[in-house]
Amino acid sequence: TSFGYYYTPGAADDDSEWGRIRGRNLTTDLFWSNYEQLLDPHLTDNDTDALIDTIMQREKDNHLSCVQSNYLMQNADKIGDIDLWIGSFEAAQPPICWENFDAVLNITDTEYPGMHDSIKDQQEQFQ
């Protein structure tokens, strides 16, 4: 036809296909926020794969950081200007509690299963 366009199936414009390359889950948002790097003509296939891995790891780290920050804000409050926090039972859940705190003082009779093992693992990391 003289108007419109011709659609070619498999022309790499379907994000449901290219976004799942080897389980990487490169979303359209991630692609467009990094497209200048991804479309660099000097990149080899291996360079592009490494860049995608870096983008995905950065996204995962950002997500975990947001989850941890949100978790901390919902379950604990900082006391004054010192680095001392008071929190709910949820704030002491291992192993995520070690992402936010160096020590946990539990003043209840209830304890998370596996807390003793989690403490031992934490201590071994610093020996």
mmCIF file of C-alpha atoms in Angstrom:
data_model
loop_
_atom_site.group_PDB
_atom_site.id
_atom_site.type_symbol
_atom_site.label_atom_id
_atom_site.label_comp_id
_atom_site.label_asym_id
_atom_site.label_seq_id
_atom_site.Cartn_x
_atom_site.Cartn_y
_atom_site.Cartn_z
ATOM 1 C CA THR A 1 0.000 0.000 0.000
ATOM 2 C CA SER A 2 1.082 3.580 -0.436
ATOM 3 C CA PHE A 3 -0.033 4.626 3.073
ATOM 4 C CA GLY A 4 0.806 3.247 6.518
ATOM 5 C CA TYR A 5 3.474 0.740 7.286
ATOM 6 C CA TYR A 6 4.237 -2.920 6.851
ATOM 7 C CA TYR A 7 4.556 -4.938 10.084
ATOM 8 C CA THR A 8 7.306 -7.543 10.091
ATOM 9 C CA PRO A 9 6.774 -10.194 12.779
ATOM 10 C CA GLY A 10 9.927 -10.845 14.769
ATOM 11 C CA ALA A 11 11.407 -7.431 13.987
ATOM 12 C CA ALA A 12 12.493 -6.995 17.646
ATOM 13 C CA ASP A 13 9.804 -4.455 18.430
ATOM 14 C CA ASP A 14 7.873 -6.765 20.730
ATOM 15 C CA ASP A 15 9.090 -6.187 24.291
ATOM 16 C CA SER A 16 7.371 -9.374 25.454
ATOM 17 C CA GLU A 17 9.963 -11.230 23.381
ATOM 18 C CA TRP A 18 13.220 -9.246 23.674
ATOM 19 C CA GLY A 19 12.523 -8.261 27.274
ATOM 20 C CA ARG A 20 12.885 -11.846 28.417
ATOM 21 C CA ILE A 21 16.223 -12.661 26.827
ATOM 22 C CA ARG A 22 17.730 -15.365 29.003
ATOM 23 C CA GLY A 23 15.468 -14.390 31.899
ATOM 24 C CA ARG A 24 16.890 -10.889 32.208
ATOM 25 C CA ASN A 25 13.492 -9.133 32.245
ATOM 26 C CA LEU A 26 14.751 -5.960 30.613
ATOM 27 C CA THR A 27 11.573 -3.895 30.673
ATOM 28 C CA THR A 28 10.739 -1.176 28.192
ATOM 29 C CA ASP A 29 11.184 1.422 30.958
ATOM 30 C CA LEU A 30 14.672 0.112 31.731
ATOM 31 C CA PHE A 31 15.516 -0.016 28.042
ATOM 32 C CA TRP A 32 14.428 3.573 27.400
ATOM 33 C CA SER A 33 16.157 4.913 30.500
ATOM 34 C CA ASN A 34 19.405 3.300 29.262
ATOM 35 C CA TYR A 35 18.916 3.282 25.490
ATOM 36 C CA GLU A 36 21.881 5.548 24.683
ATOM 37 C CA GLN A 37 24.274 3.126 26.380
ATOM 38 C CA LEU A 38 22.546 0.037 24.988
ATOM 39 C CA LEU A 39 22.588 1.313 21.412
ATOM 40 C CA ASP A 40 26.250 2.323 21.438
ATOM 41 C CA PRO A 41 27.518 1.034 18.068
ATOM 42 C CA HIS A 42 30.935 0.264 19.560
ATOM 43 C CA LEU A 43 29.541 -2.408 21.899
ATOM 44 C CA THR A 44 30.112 -6.039 21.021
ATOM 45 C CA ASP A 45 27.467 -8.661 21.786
ATOM 46 C CA ASN A 46 29.391 -9.587 24.945
ATOM 47 C CA ASP A 47 29.653 -5.904 25.950
ATOM 48 C CA THR A 48 25.910 -5.512 25.476
ATOM 49 C CA ASP A 49 25.206 -8.630 27.567
ATOM 50 C CA ALA A 50 27.493 -7.312 30.320
ATOM 51 C CA LEU A 51 25.792 -3.906 30.194
ATOM 52 C CA ILE A 52 22.353 -5.514 30.497
ATOM 53 C CA ASP A 53 23.609 -7.529 33.476
ATOM 54 C CA THR A 54 24.905 -4.313 35.067
ATOM 55 C CA ILE A 55 21.618 -2.483 34.448
ATOM 56 C CA MET A 56 19.622 -5.372 35.909
ATOM 57 C CA GLN A 57 21.887 -5.650 38.986
ATOM 58 C CA ARG A 58 21.631 -1.890 39.567
ATOM 59 C CA GLU A 59 17.828 -2.132 39.299
ATOM 60 C CA LYS A 60 17.779 -5.069 41.720
ATOM 61 C CA ASP A 61 20.012 -3.186 44.194
ATOM 62 C CA ASN A 62 17.817 -0.079 43.933
ATOM 63 C CA HIS A 63 14.717 -2.175 44.528
ATOM 64 C CA LEU A 64 16.259 -3.888 47.571
ATOM 65 C CA SER A 65 17.391 -0.548 48.940
ATOM 66 C CA CYS A 66 13.859 0.838 48.594
ATOM 67 C CA VAL A 67 12.367 -2.278 50.175
ATOM 68 C CA GLN A 68 14.800 -2.058 53.098
ATOM 69 C CA SER A 69 14.193 1.665 53.576
ATOM 70 C CA ASN A 70 10.441 1.155 53.430
ATOM 71 C CA TYR A 71 10.722 -1.805 55.801
ATOM 72 C CA LEU A 72 12.737 0.247 58.269
ATOM 73 C CA MET A 73 10.444 3.275 58.086
ATOM 74 C CA GLN A 74 7.348 1.145 58.706
ATOM 75 C CA ASN A 75 8.784 -0.886 61.581
ATOM 76 C CA ALA A 76 11.243 1.306 63.510
ATOM 77 C CA ASP A 77 11.787 4.880 64.634
ATOM 78 C CA LYS A 78 15.064 6.654 65.318
ATOM 79 C CA ILE A 79 15.452 8.070 68.828
ATOM 80 C CA GLY A 80 16.791 11.621 68.757
ATOM 81 C CA ASP A 81 20.084 12.387 67.026
ATOM 82 C CA ILE A 82 21.872 9.218 68.131
ATOM 83 C CA ASP A 83 21.933 6.041 66.073
ATOM 84 C CA LEU A 84 19.501 4.217 68.340
ATOM 85 C CA TRP A 85 16.219 2.834 67.066
ATOM 86 C CA ILE A 86 13.119 1.373 68.663
ATOM 87 C CA GLY A 87 11.008 -0.922 66.581
ATOM 88 C CA SER A 88 8.210 -3.408 66.401
ATOM 89 C CA PHE A 89 8.643 -7.158 66.459
ATOM 90 C CA GLU A 90 8.747 -7.064 62.629
ATOM 91 C CA ALA A 91 11.859 -4.851 62.705
ATOM 92 C CA ALA A 92 13.832 -7.710 64.277
ATOM 93 C CA GLN A 93 13.050 -10.300 61.594
ATOM 94 C CA PRO A 94 16.201 -12.116 60.509
ATOM 95 C CA PRO A 95 18.067 -11.871 58.218
ATOM 96 C CA ILE A 96 16.762 -8.487 57.005
ATOM 97 C CA CYS A 97 17.262 -6.958 60.463
ATOM 98 C CA TRP A 98 21.052 -7.227 59.922
ATOM 99 C CA GLU A 99 20.743 -4.981 56.857
ATOM 100 C CA ASN A 100 19.588 -2.176 59.158
ATOM 101 C CA PHE A 101 20.918 -2.903 62.655
ATOM 102 C CA ASP A 102 24.114 -4.145 64.327
ATOM 103 C CA ALA A 103 22.274 -5.484 67.376
ATOM 104 C CA VAL A 104 18.719 -6.348 68.362
ATOM 105 C CA LEU A 105 17.427 -6.259 71.925
ATOM 106 C CA ASN A 106 14.250 -8.304 72.237
ATOM 107 C CA ILE A 107 12.263 -7.544 75.394
ATOM 108 C CA THR A 108 9.482 -10.033 74.727
ATOM 109 C CA ASP A 109 9.088 -13.767 75.240
ATOM 110 C CA THR A 110 8.526 -14.229 71.505
ATOM 111 C CA GLU A 111 11.440 -14.806 69.169
ATOM 112 C CA TYR A 112 11.734 -15.442 65.455
ATOM 113 C CA PRO A 113 12.580 -19.041 64.532
ATOM 114 C CA GLY A 114 16.172 -19.183 63.385
ATOM 115 C CA MET A 115 17.263 -16.025 65.221
ATOM 116 C CA HIS A 116 20.059 -17.862 67.086
ATOM 117 C CA ASP A 117 21.436 -19.292 63.815
ATOM 118 C CA SER A 118 21.151 -15.873 62.202
ATOM 119 C CA ILE A 119 23.155 -14.302 65.047
ATOM 120 C CA LYS A 120 25.853 -16.974 64.709
ATOM 121 C CA ASP A 121 26.050 -16.378 60.944
ATOM 122 C CA GLN A 122 26.371 -12.648 61.545
ATOM 123 C CA GLN A 123 29.138 -13.142 64.111
ATOM 124 C CA GLU A 124 31.080 -15.461 61.784
ATOM 125 C CA GLN A 125 31.101 -12.788 59.087
ATOM 126 C CA PHE A 126 32.992 -10.420 61.378
ATOM 127 C CA GLN A 127 35.577 -12.894 62.679
#
